[in-house]
Coordinates of C-alpha atoms in Angstrom, one line a residue:
Chain H
M1 CA -158.6 186.8 159.9
K2 CA -156.3 185.4 156.8
P3 CA -152.8 186.1 156.6
P4 CA -151.3 188.3 154.0
V5 CA -151.7 186.3 150.4
N6 CA -148.6 184.6 149.4
A7 CA -147.9 186.3 145.8
A8 CA -145.7 183.2 145.3
A9 CA -146.5 182.5 141.5
D10 CA -143.8 183.9 139.9
V11 CA -141.3 183.4 142.5
D12 CA -138.0 180.8 142.5
P13 CA -139.3 177.5 143.6
E14 CA -136.8 177.5 146.3
L15 CA -138.1 180.8 147.5
I16 CA -141.4 179.0 147.7
A17 CA -140.4 176.0 149.8
S18 CA -138.9 178.7 152.3
T19 CA -142.2 179.9 152.7
T20 CA -143.6 176.7 154.3
R21 CA -142.6 174.4 157.0
R22 CA -143.3 170.7 157.3
L23 CA -145.1 169.0 160.3
K24 CA -145.4 165.6 161.1
L25 CA -148.2 164.5 163.1
T26 CA -149.2 161.7 165.0
I27 CA -152.5 161.0 165.3
A28 CA -155.3 159.0 167.4
Y29 CA -159.0 158.4 166.2
D30 CA -162.0 156.4 167.2
G31 CA -162.9 155.5 163.6
T32 CA -166.6 154.5 164.3
P33 CA -168.1 158.1 163.2
W34 CA -165.8 158.4 160.2
R35 CA -166.0 157.3 156.4
G36 CA -162.3 156.1 156.7
W37 CA -158.9 157.9 156.5
Q38 CA -159.1 159.0 152.6
S39 CA -160.9 162.1 151.9
L40 CA -164.0 161.6 149.9
P41 CA -166.6 163.9 148.2
G42 CA -169.2 164.5 150.5
G43 CA -166.3 164.5 153.6
R44 CA -167.0 163.0 157.1
T45 CA -163.4 161.3 156.7
V46 CA -160.3 162.0 159.2
Q47 CA -158.4 163.2 156.5
D48 CA -161.1 165.7 155.5
E49 CA -161.4 166.8 159.1
L50 CA -157.7 167.6 159.4
N51 CA -157.4 169.5 156.5
A52 CA -160.5 171.6 157.6
A53 CA -158.6 172.2 161.3
F54 CA -155.6 173.5 159.1
E55 CA -157.5 175.5 157.1
K56 CA -159.2 177.0 160.3
V57 CA -155.8 177.4 162.1
S58 CA -153.7 178.8 159.1
G59 CA -156.5 180.6 157.1
R60 CA -155.7 178.6 154.2
A61 CA -156.2 175.2 152.2
L62 CA -153.8 172.6 153.4
R63 CA -153.8 169.1 152.3
V64 CA -152.6 166.5 155.0
Q65 CA -150.6 163.5 153.7
G66 CA -151.2 160.4 155.7
S67 CA -148.7 157.4 155.9
G68 CA -151.6 155.3 154.3
R69 CA -155.4 154.6 154.3
T70 CA -157.7 153.1 156.8
D71 CA -161.1 151.8 156.1
A72 CA -164.6 153.0 157.6
G73 CA -164.4 152.2 161.3
V74 CA -161.0 151.4 161.8
H75 CA -159.2 153.2 164.6
A76 CA -155.8 154.5 165.3
F77 CA -153.6 154.8 168.1
G78 CA -150.6 156.3 166.1
Q79 CA -151.5 157.3 162.4
V80 CA -148.6 159.3 161.1
A81 CA -149.1 162.3 158.4
H82 CA -147.5 165.4 157.5
A83 CA -148.5 168.8 156.3
D84 CA -146.7 172.0 155.0
I85 CA -147.5 174.9 157.1
P86 CA -146.9 178.7 156.5
S87 CA -143.6 179.8 157.5
S88 CA -145.7 183.1 158.5
A89 CA -147.6 181.3 161.1
R90 CA -145.8 182.0 164.2
L91 CA -147.0 179.0 166.4
T92 CA -144.6 176.5 168.1
D93 CA -145.1 172.7 167.2
E94 CA -147.0 172.4 170.8
A95 CA -149.3 175.3 169.8
W96 CA -150.0 174.0 166.5
S97 CA -151.1 170.4 168.1
I98 CA -153.1 172.6 170.8
A99 CA -154.8 174.6 167.8
L100 CA -155.5 172.1 165.8
N101 CA -157.2 170.0 168.6
A102 CA -159.4 173.0 169.3
C103 CA -160.6 172.7 165.9
L104 CA -161.0 169.1 165.6
P105 CA -164.0 167.0 167.1
P106 CA -162.9 164.8 170.3
S107 CA -163.1 161.6 168.2
I108 CA -159.6 163.0 166.6
R109 CA -156.5 163.8 168.4
V110 CA -153.2 165.2 167.3
L111 CA -151.2 163.9 169.8
Q112 CA -147.8 165.3 168.6
A113 CA -146.6 167.6 166.0
E114 CA -143.1 168.0 165.0
S115 CA -141.1 170.2 162.5
V116 CA -139.2 167.8 160.1
P117 CA -137.2 168.2 157.1
D118 CA -139.2 169.2 154.1
T119 CA -138.1 165.9 152.6
F120 CA -140.0 163.7 155.1
H121 CA -143.0 161.9 153.5
A122 CA -145.0 160.3 155.8
R123 CA -146.1 157.4 153.3
F124 CA -143.1 157.2 151.1
D125 CA -140.6 157.2 154.3
A126 CA -142.5 154.7 156.2
I127 CA -140.9 151.4 156.6
G128 CA -142.9 149.7 159.0
K129 CA -146.6 149.3 160.3
T130 CA -148.0 148.0 163.4
Y131 CA -151.8 146.9 163.6
R132 CA -153.5 145.7 166.9
Y133 CA -156.6 143.4 166.1
R134 CA -158.9 143.1 169.5
I135 CA -161.6 140.3 169.9
W136 CA -164.0 140.4 172.7
R137 CA -164.5 136.7 174.1
P138 CA -167.0 136.3 176.4
R139 CA -170.7 135.6 175.5
I140 CA -172.1 139.0 176.3
F141 CA -170.4 141.9 174.5
T142 CA -169.8 144.6 176.7
P143 CA -171.1 148.0 175.9
F144 CA -168.0 149.5 176.3
E145 CA -166.5 147.8 173.4
N146 CA -169.2 148.0 171.1
H147 CA -167.7 149.4 167.9
R148 CA -164.2 148.6 169.5
A149 CA -163.8 145.2 169.0
W150 CA -165.0 142.0 167.2
H151 CA -167.4 140.4 169.5
L152 CA -166.5 136.6 169.2
Y153 CA -167.9 134.0 171.7
G154 CA -166.9 130.1 171.8
P155 CA -163.8 127.9 171.7
L156 CA -161.0 128.8 169.6
D157 CA -158.0 126.6 169.0
E158 CA -155.1 128.6 170.6
A159 CA -152.6 126.0 169.4
A160 CA -154.0 126.2 165.8
L161 CA -153.4 130.2 166.0
A162 CA -149.8 130.0 167.5
R163 CA -149.1 127.6 164.4
C164 CA -150.7 130.1 161.9
A165 CA -148.5 133.1 163.6
E166 CA -145.4 131.1 162.8
L167 CA -146.7 130.4 159.1
L168 CA -147.2 134.0 158.7
I169 CA -144.0 135.7 159.9
G170 CA -141.7 136.3 157.1
T171 CA -142.0 137.3 153.1
H172 CA -144.8 135.8 151.5
N173 CA -147.0 136.4 148.4
F174 CA -150.1 138.0 150.0
G175 CA -152.2 137.9 147.1
R176 CA -154.8 135.9 148.4
L177 CA -154.8 137.5 152.0
S178 CA -155.3 140.8 150.5
A179 CA -158.3 142.7 148.3
N180 CA -158.4 144.6 145.1
R181 CA -158.8 148.1 145.8
G182 CA -160.9 148.3 142.6
D183 CA -158.3 150.5 140.7
Q184 CA -156.8 147.7 138.6
S185 CA -158.2 144.3 137.5
E186 CA -157.7 141.2 139.3
V187 CA -155.7 139.7 136.2
Q188 CA -153.2 143.0 136.3
R189 CA -152.9 142.5 140.0
R190 CA -151.8 139.1 139.8
L191 CA -149.4 139.6 136.7
D192 CA -147.0 141.0 138.8
P193 CA -146.4 138.8 141.9
A194 CA -143.6 141.3 143.5
S195 CA -146.4 143.8 143.8
T196 CA -148.2 141.4 146.4
T197 CA -145.1 140.1 148.1
R198 CA -144.9 141.5 151.8
T199 CA -142.8 140.6 154.6
L200 CA -144.3 140.5 158.4
R201 CA -141.7 140.9 161.5
S202 CA -143.8 139.6 164.0
V203 CA -147.1 138.1 164.5
E204 CA -148.5 138.4 168.1
I205 CA -151.2 136.3 169.7
R206 CA -152.1 137.7 173.2
D207 CA -154.6 136.2 175.5
L208 CA -155.5 139.2 178.0
G209 CA -158.8 137.4 179.5
D210 CA -162.0 138.9 178.1
V211 CA -159.6 140.3 175.1
L212 CA -157.9 138.5 172.7
E213 CA -155.1 140.7 170.6
I214 CA -153.5 139.9 167.5
E215 CA -150.6 142.0 166.8
V216 CA -149.1 142.2 163.6
E217 CA -145.9 144.3 162.7
G218 CA -144.4 144.3 158.8
E219 CA -142.9 146.5 156.3
G220 CA -145.8 147.4 154.7
F221 CA -149.5 146.1 154.2
L222 CA -151.8 145.4 151.1
Y223 CA -155.5 146.5 150.9
K224 CA -157.6 144.6 153.6
M225 CA -154.4 142.2 154.5
V226 CA -154.7 142.5 158.2
R227 CA -158.4 142.0 158.3
L228 CA -158.1 138.8 156.1
I229 CA -155.1 137.6 158.0
V230 CA -157.4 137.8 161.4
G231 CA -160.1 136.7 159.6
T232 CA -158.6 133.6 158.4
L233 CA -156.6 132.7 161.5
I234 CA -160.2 132.8 163.5
H235 CA -161.7 130.6 160.8
I236 CA -159.0 128.0 161.4
A237 CA -159.2 128.3 165.2
R238 CA -163.0 127.7 165.0
G239 CA -161.8 124.5 163.3
R240 CA -163.7 125.5 160.1
E241 CA -160.3 124.8 158.2
T242 CA -157.1 123.6 159.0
T243 CA -153.5 125.5 159.0
D244 CA -153.1 123.7 155.7
W245 CA -155.5 126.0 154.3
L246 CA -153.2 129.2 155.3
R247 CA -150.1 127.2 154.0
D248 CA -151.8 127.1 150.9
L249 CA -152.9 130.6 150.6
L250 CA -149.4 131.6 151.3
T251 CA -147.7 129.5 148.7
N252 CA -150.0 129.2 145.8
P253 CA -150.8 131.8 144.2
E254 CA -153.2 130.6 141.8
G255 CA -155.9 129.7 144.3
L256 CA -159.0 131.9 145.3
Q257 CA -158.5 134.5 147.8
S258 CA -159.7 134.0 151.6
N259 CA -163.2 135.1 151.8
Q260 CA -162.8 135.5 155.4
A261 CA -162.0 139.1 156.3
A262 CA -162.8 140.2 160.1
P263 CA -164.7 143.4 160.6
A264 CA -163.0 146.7 160.7
E265 CA -164.3 147.9 164.0
G266 CA -161.7 145.5 165.8
L267 CA -158.7 146.9 163.7
Y268 CA -156.3 149.6 165.3
L269 CA -153.4 151.3 163.5
V270 CA -151.0 151.3 166.5
A271 CA -147.8 153.2 165.0
V272 CA -146.0 153.8 162.1
Q273 CA -142.1 153.4 161.8
Y274 CA -139.6 155.5 160.0
P275 CA -135.8 155.1 159.6
E276 CA -134.5 157.3 162.0
P277 CA -135.6 160.0 164.6
V278 CA -136.9 162.8 162.3
V279 CA -136.5 166.4 163.6
K280 CA -135.1 169.2 162.1
Chain A
M1 CA -198.1 137.5 168.6
K2 CA -199.6 138.5 172.4
P3 CA -200.2 135.1 174.6
P4 CA -203.6 135.2 176.1
V5 CA -205.0 137.8 178.2
N6 CA -204.7 137.1 181.8
A7 CA -208.0 138.1 183.1
A8 CA -207.0 138.7 186.4
A9 CA -209.0 141.6 187.4
D10 CA -211.5 139.8 189.6
V11 CA -209.1 137.1 190.8
D12 CA -207.8 136.6 194.0
P13 CA -204.4 138.6 194.7
E14 CA -202.6 135.4 196.1
L15 CA -203.5 133.7 192.4
I16 CA -202.5 136.5 190.3
A17 CA -199.2 136.6 192.3
S18 CA -198.6 132.9 191.5
T19 CA -198.9 133.6 187.8
T20 CA -195.5 135.6 187.5
R21 CA -191.9 135.1 188.4
R22 CA -189.9 137.8 189.7
L23 CA -186.4 138.3 187.7
K24 CA -183.2 139.7 188.9
L25 CA -181.2 141.3 186.5
T26 CA -177.7 142.8 186.5
I27 CA -177.3 145.4 183.9
A28 CA -174.2 147.2 182.2
Y29 CA -174.9 150.3 180.4
D30 CA -172.5 152.9 178.2
G31 CA -174.7 156.3 179.7
T32 CA -173.5 158.2 176.5
P33 CA -176.8 158.0 174.6
W34 CA -179.1 158.1 177.4
R35 CA -181.0 160.5 179.4
G36 CA -180.4 158.6 182.7
W37 CA -181.9 155.6 184.4
Q38 CA -185.2 156.6 185.1
S39 CA -188.1 156.7 183.0
L40 CA -189.3 160.0 181.2
P41 CA -191.8 161.2 179.1
G42 CA -190.3 161.0 175.5
G43 CA -188.4 158.1 176.5
R44 CA -184.6 157.6 175.5
T45 CA -183.7 156.3 179.0
V46 CA -182.3 152.9 180.2
Q47 CA -185.5 151.9 182.2
D48 CA -187.8 152.8 179.0
E49 CA -185.4 150.7 176.9
L50 CA -185.5 147.7 179.3
N51 CA -189.2 147.9 179.8
A52 CA -189.6 148.0 175.9
A53 CA -187.5 145.1 175.4
F54 CA -189.6 143.0 178.3
E55 CA -192.7 143.9 176.2
K56 CA -191.2 142.7 173.1
V57 CA -190.4 139.5 174.7
S58 CA -193.1 138.7 177.0
G59 CA -196.2 140.4 174.7
R60 CA -197.1 142.3 177.7
A61 CA -196.3 145.8 179.2
L62 CA -193.7 145.3 182.3
R63 CA -192.2 147.9 184.5
V64 CA -188.4 147.2 185.4
Q65 CA -187.7 148.5 189.0
G66 CA -184.0 149.7 189.4
S67 CA -181.8 149.9 192.5
G68 CA -181.8 153.4 192.0
R69 CA -181.4 156.2 189.4
T70 CA -178.3 157.4 187.7
D71 CA -178.1 160.6 186.1
A72 CA -177.9 161.1 181.8
G73 CA -174.4 160.2 180.8
V74 CA -173.4 158.1 184.1
H75 CA -172.5 154.4 183.0
A76 CA -173.1 151.2 184.7
F77 CA -171.2 148.0 185.0
G78 CA -173.3 146.3 187.3
Q79 CA -177.0 148.1 187.8
V80 CA -179.6 145.8 189.2
A81 CA -183.3 145.7 188.7
H82 CA -186.0 143.5 189.2
A83 CA -189.1 142.4 186.9
D84 CA -192.0 140.3 187.2
I85 CA -192.4 138.1 184.0
P86 CA -195.6 136.4 183.1
S87 CA -195.3 132.4 184.5
S88 CA -196.8 131.4 181.3
A89 CA -193.2 132.4 179.5
R90 CA -191.6 129.3 179.4
L91 CA -188.2 130.7 179.1
T92 CA -185.0 129.9 181.3
D93 CA -183.3 132.7 183.2
E94 CA -180.6 132.5 180.8
A95 CA -183.0 132.4 177.5
W96 CA -184.5 135.8 179.3
S97 CA -181.2 137.4 179.2
I98 CA -180.7 136.4 175.4
A99 CA -184.0 137.5 174.7
L100 CA -183.6 140.7 176.2
N101 CA -180.6 141.4 174.7
A102 CA -181.6 140.8 171.2
C103 CA -184.3 143.4 171.8
L104 CA -181.9 146.2 173.3
P105 CA -179.6 148.5 171.5
P106 CA -175.8 147.5 172.1
S107 CA -175.1 150.3 174.5
I108 CA -177.2 148.2 177.3
R109 CA -176.7 144.7 178.0
V110 CA -178.4 142.4 180.6
L111 CA -175.5 140.6 182.1
Q112 CA -177.1 138.4 184.2
A113 CA -180.9 137.4 184.7
E114 CA -181.7 134.9 187.8
S115 CA -185.3 134.0 189.3
V116 CA -185.4 135.5 192.9
P117 CA -188.3 135.1 195.4
D118 CA -190.9 137.5 194.8
T119 CA -189.9 139.4 198.1
F120 CA -186.8 140.5 196.5
H121 CA -186.9 144.2 195.7
A122 CA -184.1 145.7 193.8
R123 CA -184.2 149.4 195.6
F124 CA -185.6 148.3 199.1
D125 CA -183.5 145.5 199.7
A126 CA -180.2 147.0 198.5
I127 CA -177.5 147.3 201.6
G128 CA -174.7 149.0 199.6
K129 CA -173.5 150.2 196.5
T130 CA -170.0 150.9 194.7
Y131 CA -169.4 153.6 192.3
R132 CA -166.3 154.4 190.6
Y133 CA -165.2 157.8 189.1
R134 CA -162.5 158.0 186.3
I135 CA -160.5 160.7 185.6
W136 CA -158.0 161.1 182.3
R137 CA -154.8 162.4 183.5
P138 CA -152.6 163.3 180.4
R139 CA -152.6 166.7 178.3
I140 CA -154.6 165.1 175.3
F141 CA -157.5 163.3 175.9
T142 CA -157.7 160.2 174.0
P143 CA -160.7 159.5 171.3
F144 CA -161.4 156.5 173.0
E145 CA -161.9 157.7 176.7
N146 CA -164.3 160.8 175.2
H147 CA -167.5 160.6 177.3
R148 CA -166.0 158.0 179.6
A149 CA -163.6 159.9 181.8
W150 CA -163.5 163.1 183.3
H151 CA -160.4 165.0 181.5
L152 CA -157.9 166.6 184.1
Y153 CA -154.7 167.6 183.2
G154 CA -152.2 169.4 185.7
P155 CA -151.1 168.7 189.1
L156 CA -152.9 167.2 191.9
D157 CA -152.2 167.0 195.4
E158 CA -152.2 163.4 195.9
A159 CA -151.5 163.5 199.7
A160 CA -154.3 165.9 200.2
L161 CA -156.6 163.3 198.1
A162 CA -155.5 160.8 200.6
R163 CA -156.4 162.8 203.3
C164 CA -160.1 163.5 201.9
A165 CA -160.5 160.1 201.6
E166 CA -159.7 159.3 205.3
L167 CA -162.2 162.3 206.3
L168 CA -164.9 160.9 204.3
I169 CA -164.9 157.4 205.7
G170 CA -167.6 156.8 208.4
T171 CA -171.0 158.3 209.0
H172 CA -171.6 161.8 208.1
N173 CA -174.3 164.3 207.3
F174 CA -173.9 164.6 203.5
G175 CA -176.3 167.3 202.9
R176 CA -173.6 170.0 201.8
L177 CA -172.4 167.0 199.7
S178 CA -175.6 166.2 197.9
A179 CA -177.9 168.1 195.7
N180 CA -181.8 168.8 195.9
R181 CA -183.4 166.6 193.9
G182 CA -186.4 168.9 193.6
D183 CA -189.2 167.3 194.9
Q184 CA -188.7 169.1 198.4
S185 CA -187.7 172.6 199.4
E186 CA -184.1 173.0 200.9
V187 CA -185.8 174.0 204.3
Q188 CA -187.6 170.5 204.5
R189 CA -184.7 168.8 203.4
R190 CA -182.7 170.1 206.2
L191 CA -185.3 169.9 209.0
D192 CA -184.5 166.1 208.9
P193 CA -180.6 165.6 209.5
A194 CA -181.3 161.6 209.4
S195 CA -182.2 162.2 205.8
T196 CA -179.0 163.3 204.9
T197 CA -177.1 161.2 207.1
R198 CA -174.9 158.2 205.2
T199 CA -172.1 155.8 205.8
L200 CA -169.4 155.5 203.3
R201 CA -167.5 152.4 204.0
S202 CA -164.6 153.3 201.8
V203 CA -162.7 155.4 199.7
E204 CA -160.1 154.4 197.3
I205 CA -157.9 156.6 195.3
R206 CA -155.8 154.6 192.5
D207 CA -153.3 156.1 190.6
L208 CA -153.3 153.7 187.6
G209 CA -151.0 156.0 185.2
D210 CA -153.3 157.7 182.3
V211 CA -156.3 157.2 184.8
L212 CA -157.0 158.2 188.3
E213 CA -160.1 156.2 189.9
I214 CA -161.6 157.4 192.9
E215 CA -164.1 154.3 194.2
V216 CA -166.3 154.8 197.0
E217 CA -168.5 152.1 198.5
G218 CA -171.4 153.0 201.1
E219 CA -174.7 151.8 202.4
G220 CA -176.4 154.4 200.1
F221 CA -176.0 157.3 198.3
L222 CA -177.9 161.1 198.1
Y223 CA -178.6 162.7 194.9
K224 CA -175.5 163.9 193.1
M225 CA -173.3 162.8 196.2
V226 CA -170.4 160.8 194.5
R227 CA -169.9 163.7 191.6
L228 CA -170.1 166.1 194.7
I229 CA -167.7 164.1 196.8
V230 CA -164.9 163.8 193.7
G231 CA -165.7 167.4 192.6
T232 CA -164.9 168.8 196.0
L233 CA -161.6 166.4 196.6
I234 CA -160.5 167.4 193.1
H235 CA -160.8 171.1 194.0
I236 CA -159.0 170.8 197.1
A237 CA -156.2 168.4 195.2
R238 CA -155.8 171.6 192.7
G239 CA -155.0 173.2 195.6
R240 CA -158.2 176.1 195.5
E241 CA -159.5 174.8 198.7
T242 CA -157.9 173.1 201.8
T243 CA -159.0 169.8 203.4
D244 CA -160.8 172.3 206.2
W245 CA -163.1 172.8 203.7
L246 CA -164.1 169.2 203.6
R247 CA -164.0 169.0 207.3
D248 CA -166.5 171.7 207.5
L249 CA -168.9 170.3 204.7
L250 CA -168.9 167.2 206.6
T251 CA -169.4 168.4 210.1
N252 CA -171.3 172.0 209.8
P253 CA -174.5 171.4 208.4
E254 CA -175.7 174.9 208.4
G255 CA -173.3 176.1 205.4
L256 CA -173.5 176.3 201.6
Q257 CA -173.6 172.8 199.7
S258 CA -170.3 172.1 197.7
N259 CA -170.7 173.8 194.3
Q260 CA -167.9 171.5 192.9
A261 CA -169.9 168.6 191.0
A262 CA -167.8 166.6 188.5
P263 CA -169.1 165.8 185.4
A264 CA -171.6 162.7 184.9
E265 CA -170.0 161.1 182.2
G266 CA -166.7 160.0 184.5
L267 CA -169.0 158.0 186.9
Y268 CA -170.0 154.4 186.9
L269 CA -172.2 152.4 189.2
V270 CA -170.2 149.3 189.5
A271 CA -172.2 147.2 191.7
V272 CA -175.1 146.9 193.9
Q273 CA -174.8 144.8 197.3
Y274 CA -177.8 142.8 198.7
P275 CA -177.9 140.8 202.1
E276 CA -177.6 137.4 200.9
P277 CA -177.2 135.5 197.7
V278 CA -180.9 135.7 196.4
V279 CA -181.4 132.5 194.2
K280 CA -184.8 131.2 194.5

């Protein structure tokens, strides 16, 4: 049963605003079955599934706004999104998360729903993101990490990895460690170096035995940036290039982009940071 | 290309035996996509996949013999099986595991292949098995444990679990904590209490935070025995029955069987024990 239609068309905008409430969602997903975060014709994306769940619960079409896209096969422990729900829907925040989860497939879970001020914006307010990349090191790829890690057997130069991590931290032009999304020409993209300059706050290499983790935290990330960083580091750690290549990629914007992108299935969006605790 | 046909039909049995070599396999599988271990008409079982992989590698039909069955959806970290491969196939043990893995889906992996004496039998020589049951405790079921744990939110009486573990250790008639496979009548099954008596060497309850593990090790297990033990323990830990119920199940063979079986998806066959290191 749909709630009464909100005849908001000729009403003062302030009144319209007051008929909705903004929810901040923290979402985990196994990216394996999905064509990425971003809504696509034909669906089968995480955003499409969330939009559909909101429509089922609230009885009206809603559009979820994410903090940013993730590629097909990429996972999330803590993607963040916001959505404006009808104030008429008298559900507590916790009831929203329960109702949404009841409408979502088990590979997508709303971990938390919180009321936030209408000014909160999942994408524009984000001041940082943490990504983790997981690599399975033993010779045989356990069935339990299939689609959830990159299988990479053989020696890796851990000292080289540590040197690369050092080089990456700080503010650099990551133009050669990112890909063009296809919405501009490569020439356009390079005309404005500011558009490809980003700051990495930390790069951690964690040897956990069977699993090697590379975790990066930064203000913001360009398209495919984490996968190109990881792929480039591993190429160097395998001894196929030296750390000079990474130094050149970071300091000489004229060269070719790195051609070493790690596969999507090892990548996890761990968390999105915002300026302060957002509570209404 | 098939190897030359072995015209063994009218040859001395000793000679036939000498034309094969026995391999012991240690196998891990994610049970989610499979209809269990045991070969079935229509396939889609782990054993059928292994048989098919052997046929692809050796060019002739082979039948893998497992240490025992696992139900649909049950996982394995270390199932054990044996197979007799043609001596003519000049592959090292490691080459066999690599070749088999190349023919198997990623949800089934041969972790190890070892040559063993022809007298080794994966089922009849097994002197023990270890099973682990995994329970996801938080309110929200993470996408990354979907199909790999039982989602069980709410208080559990850990002291009761510990008391149950104590009661279970040792030799008991597990007739009421097992199910009839359907190949005999229930009356037949009860006529011979020896057939339902088993020894549990250890029962461990491990609180790992988000995950509660119940690990049991014993000489042998009846059909559905681990799932019925776990389901019964949890029923008691939820306060729906007392430990007296478990005491009765173990000591009074006349009563009804437990009706509390934990779901298959939380169960893992961890290891199969054999009398001594089996190496040729």
